[in-house]
Coordinates of C-alpha atoms and ligand atoms in Angstrom, one line a residue:
M1 CA -27.6 14.6 7.7
P2 CA -25.5 14.4 4.6
A3 CA -24.8 11.1 3.1
L4 CA -21.6 9.3 3.8
L5 CA -20.5 9.6 0.4
E6 CA -22.3 11.1 -2.7
L7 CA -21.2 10.8 -6.6
D8 CA -23.1 13.7 -8.6
H9 CA -23.1 12.9 -12.3
V10 CA -19.3 11.8 -12.2
G11 CA -17.5 11.3 -15.4
L12 CA -13.9 10.6 -16.3
S13 CA -11.6 9.6 -19.4
Y14 CA -8.5 8.0 -19.2
H15 CA -6.2 9.9 -21.7
T16 CA -3.3 7.4 -22.9
L17 CA -0.9 7.9 -25.9
A18 CA -3.5 5.6 -28.0
G19 CA -6.0 7.9 -27.3
E20 CA -9.0 8.8 -24.9
I21 CA -10.5 5.9 -23.1
P22 CA -13.9 7.1 -21.8
A23 CA -14.3 5.2 -18.5
L24 CA -17.5 6.8 -16.8
S25 CA -20.0 9.2 -17.3
Q26 CA -23.1 10.5 -15.4
I27 CA -22.6 8.0 -12.4
S28 CA -24.7 9.0 -9.5
F29 CA -25.4 7.3 -6.0
S30 CA -25.2 7.9 -2.6
I31 CA -24.2 5.6 0.4
Q32 CA -25.1 6.0 4.0
E33 CA -23.4 5.4 7.0
G34 CA -23.0 1.6 7.7
E35 CA -24.6 0.7 4.7
F36 CA -23.3 -2.4 2.8
V37 CA -23.6 -1.9 -0.9
S38 CA -22.5 -3.9 -3.9
L39 CA -21.1 -2.4 -7.2
V40 CA -21.6 -5.1 -9.7
G41 CA -20.9 -5.2 -13.6
P42 CA -18.5 -6.7 -16.2
S43 CA -15.2 -6.4 -16.5
G44 CA -13.9 -3.2 -17.9
C45 CA -17.3 -1.1 -16.8
G46 CA -15.7 1.1 -14.6
K47 CA -15.7 -0.1 -11.2
S48 CA -12.3 0.1 -9.8
T49 CA -12.2 3.7 -11.4
V50 CA -15.3 4.5 -9.3
L51 CA -13.3 3.5 -6.0
N52 CA -10.1 5.0 -7.2
L53 CA -12.4 8.3 -7.6
I54 CA -13.6 8.2 -4.1
A55 CA -10.4 7.4 -2.6
G56 CA -8.8 10.4 -4.1
L57 CA -6.2 8.8 -6.4
L58 CA -7.9 9.7 -9.4
T59 CA -9.8 13.5 -9.7
P60 CA -13.2 13.3 -11.8
E61 CA -13.2 15.4 -14.9
Q62 CA -16.9 16.0 -14.7
G63 CA -19.6 16.1 -11.5
Q64 CA -18.8 16.1 -7.8
I65 CA -17.8 13.7 -5.1
T66 CA -18.9 14.7 -1.6
L67 CA -17.7 12.7 1.5
Q68 CA -20.0 13.7 4.6
G69 CA -21.1 16.7 2.7
L70 CA -17.6 18.0 2.2
P71 CA -15.6 17.8 -1.1
R72 CA -13.2 15.2 -1.4
E73 CA -10.2 17.3 -1.0
H74 CA -11.6 18.7 2.4
S75 CA -12.8 15.3 3.6
V76 CA -11.0 13.2 6.4
L77 CA -12.8 10.3 5.7
S78 CA -10.7 7.5 6.3
I79 CA -10.8 4.5 4.0
G80 CA -9.9 0.9 4.2
Y81 CA -9.0 -0.8 0.8
M82 CA -8.9 -4.5 0.2
L83 CA -7.9 -5.6 -3.7
Q84 CA -8.3 -8.9 -5.3
K85 CA -4.6 -9.4 -5.6
D86 CA -3.5 -9.3 -1.9
H87 CA 0.0 -7.5 -2.4
L88 CA 1.8 -9.6 0.7
F89 CA 5.5 -9.6 0.1
E90 CA 6.4 -13.3 0.1
W91 CA 9.7 -12.7 1.8
L92 CA 8.3 -10.9 4.6
T93 CA 6.5 -12.8 7.6
I94 CA 2.7 -12.2 8.0
Y95 CA 3.4 -9.9 10.9
E96 CA 6.3 -8.1 9.1
N97 CA 3.6 -7.6 6.2
V98 CA 1.2 -6.4 8.7
L99 CA 3.2 -3.6 10.0
L100 CA 4.7 -2.6 6.7
G101 CA 1.0 -2.4 5.6
L102 CA 0.6 0.1 8.3
E103 CA 3.2 2.1 7.7
I104 CA 2.3 2.2 3.9
Q105 CA -1.0 3.5 4.9
K106 CA 0.7 5.8 7.6
K107 CA -1.6 4.3 10.1
K108 CA 1.3 2.6 12.2
S109 CA 0.0 3.9 15.6
K110 CA -0.1 1.7 18.8
K111 CA -3.5 1.8 18.8
A112 CA -3.7 0.3 15.2
V113 CA -0.9 -2.1 15.8
A114 CA -3.3 -3.2 19.1
H115 CA -6.1 -3.5 17.1
V116 CA -4.6 -5.6 14.2
D117 CA -3.3 -7.9 16.7
R118 CA -6.9 -8.5 18.0
L119 CA -8.4 -8.9 14.5
L120 CA -5.6 -11.4 13.8
Q121 CA -6.6 -13.2 16.8
E122 CA -10.4 -13.0 16.2
Y123 CA -9.7 -14.5 12.4
G124 CA -7.3 -17.2 13.8
L125 CA -4.3 -16.1 12.3
W126 CA -2.2 -15.2 15.0
N127 CA -0.4 -18.4 15.4
F128 CA 0.5 -18.2 11.9
R129 CA 2.3 -14.5 12.4
S130 CA 5.8 -15.8 11.7
S131 CA 4.7 -17.7 8.9
H132 CA 5.3 -16.6 5.3
P133 CA 2.4 -15.7 2.8
S134 CA 3.2 -18.6 0.6
Q135 CA 2.3 -21.0 3.7
L136 CA -1.0 -20.0 3.8
S137 CA -4.4 -20.5 2.2
G138 CA -5.9 -17.6 -0.4
G139 CA -8.6 -17.2 2.3
M140 CA -6.1 -16.7 5.3
R141 CA -4.2 -14.2 3.1
Q142 CA -7.4 -12.1 2.2
R143 CA -8.2 -12.1 6.1
I144 CA -4.9 -10.7 7.0
V145 CA -5.3 -7.9 4.2
L146 CA -8.6 -7.3 5.6
A147 CA -7.1 -7.0 9.2
I148 CA -4.7 -4.3 7.5
A149 CA -7.4 -2.6 5.9
L150 CA -9.4 -2.3 9.3
A151 CA -6.4 -1.3 11.2
G152 CA -7.1 2.4 11.4
N153 CA -11.0 1.7 11.9
P154 CA -12.3 3.5 8.6
E155 CA -15.4 4.8 8.0
I156 CA -15.9 2.6 4.9
L157 CA -14.2 -0.2 3.4
F158 CA -13.5 -0.8 -0.2
A159 CA -13.4 -4.5 -1.2
D160 CA -12.3 -4.6 -4.9
E161 CA -13.3 -8.2 -6.1
P162 CA -11.4 -9.7 -3.0
T163 CA -13.2 -13.1 -3.6
T164 CA -12.7 -13.4 -7.6
A165 CA -9.4 -15.6 -7.1
L166 CA -11.0 -17.8 -4.6
D167 CA -12.9 -21.1 -4.6
V168 CA -16.5 -21.0 -3.6
T169 CA -16.3 -22.0 -0.2
I170 CA -13.5 -19.5 0.8
Q171 CA -15.5 -17.0 -1.0
A172 CA -18.7 -17.6 1.4
Q173 CA -16.3 -17.2 4.4
I174 CA -14.8 -14.0 3.1
L175 CA -18.2 -12.6 2.3
D176 CA -19.8 -13.7 5.9
L177 CA -16.5 -12.0 7.4
L178 CA -17.4 -9.0 5.7
R179 CA -21.0 -9.0 6.3
E180 CA -20.2 -9.5 10.2
I181 CA -17.6 -6.5 10.2
Q182 CA -20.3 -4.2 8.6
K183 CA -23.0 -5.3 11.6
K184 CA -20.4 -5.3 14.5
L185 CA -17.7 -2.4 13.6
G186 CA -20.9 -0.3 11.6
T187 CA -18.2 0.1 8.7
A188 CA -19.8 1.1 5.5
T189 CA -18.7 -1.5 2.9
V190 CA -18.6 -1.1 -1.1
F191 CA -18.5 -4.8 -2.5
V192 CA -17.2 -4.7 -6.0
T193 CA -17.5 -7.9 -8.2
H194 CA -18.3 -8.9 -11.7
D195 CA -19.8 -12.1 -10.7
L196 CA -23.6 -12.2 -10.2
G197 CA -23.4 -15.7 -8.2
V198 CA -21.2 -13.9 -5.9
V199 CA -24.0 -11.0 -5.2
A200 CA -26.5 -13.9 -4.8
R201 CA -24.8 -15.4 -1.9
I202 CA -24.5 -12.0 0.0
Ligands
ADP1 P1 -13.5 -2.5 -13.6 O1 -13.1 -2.6 -12.4 O2 -14.9 -2.7 -13.7 O3 -12.9 -3.8 -14.4 P2 -11.7 -0.4 -14.6 O4 -12.3 0.9 -13.9 O5 -10.6 -1.0 -14.1 O6 -13.0 -1.3 -14.8 O7 -11.7 0.0 -16.2 C1 -12.5 0.9 -16.7 C2 -12.0 1.4 -18.2 O8 -10.8 1.9 -18.2 C3 -11.5 0.1 -19.0 O9 -11.8 0.2 -20.1 C4 -10.0 0.3 -18.8 O10 -9.6 -0.5 -19.7 C5 -9.9 1.4 -18.7 N1 -8.7 1.7 -17.9 C6 -8.7 1.5 -16.5 N2 -7.5 1.9 -16.1 C7 -6.9 2.6 -17.0 C8 -5.9 3.4 -16.9 N3 -4.7 3.5 -16.2 N4 -5.4 3.7 -18.1 C9 -6.0 3.5 -19.4 N5 -7.2 2.8 -19.1 C10 -7.5 2.5 -18.2
MG2 MG1 -11.4 -3.6 -11.3

C-alpha cells in the first residue's frame, strides 16, 4: 500500500523582489496512515513551507509529492490545518466562528456541523458557544480551532506550532488531546514545533 504522503527530494525557493530565498532542498520523508510525526527544527528552517507544499498552497520546484500514491493535484485527501495563531474573529461568537471556519474550508455540511457540535461538547466548549473568543483562555481557543480542523474528518491533521503561545500546562493539555485524536480517530498527525522541550513531552 502506498504511503499516506511521500516527499521525494523536494526543493523550493521563494522568489522575492529582494532576491531568491532558498527555503528547502532535497527533502524526503514519508508518513503512513494514522502515524503521529513531529517536524522539529529552528525557526526559519522551512517547516511551515513543507506543510504548505503538502497542502497544495505552494508547488515544489524540485522533486515530487504524492498523497496515497497520487500526485498532489490528483489527490482528494482531506487535510485539517491548525495554526499557532488561532485566527478566530473577536466580533463573532464562538459558534459563529465555527460555522464560518467550516464555510471557509467549504465543509459546511449537516454532517460536518453535527461532528463539530459533538467535538465542542466533548472538549467542554459547548456551553461557551455564545461567548466571544476574548472571553476564553488560549487553550480553549485552540480546542475550538482543533474542532474546526477536524470537522471534515480529515485523513491528516497539520498542527503548525499550535502550542507555542501557550503556557506549559495548557501545552500539555493540547498535546494530550492531539495524541487522543490520533488514537481514537486514527488521524495521521504532523506536529510542527521549534521547541525540543515540547517534543520531549509528546
Ligand atoms: P519555519 O516554519 O520553520 O519557521 P518557514 O517555512 O516559514 O520556516 O520559512 C523558511 C524560509 O523561507 C525562511 O528563511 C523564511 O524567511 C522564508 N520564507 C517563508 N515564507 C516566505 C515568503 N512568503 N516569502 C519569502 N520568504 C519566505
Ligand atoms: Mg513556521
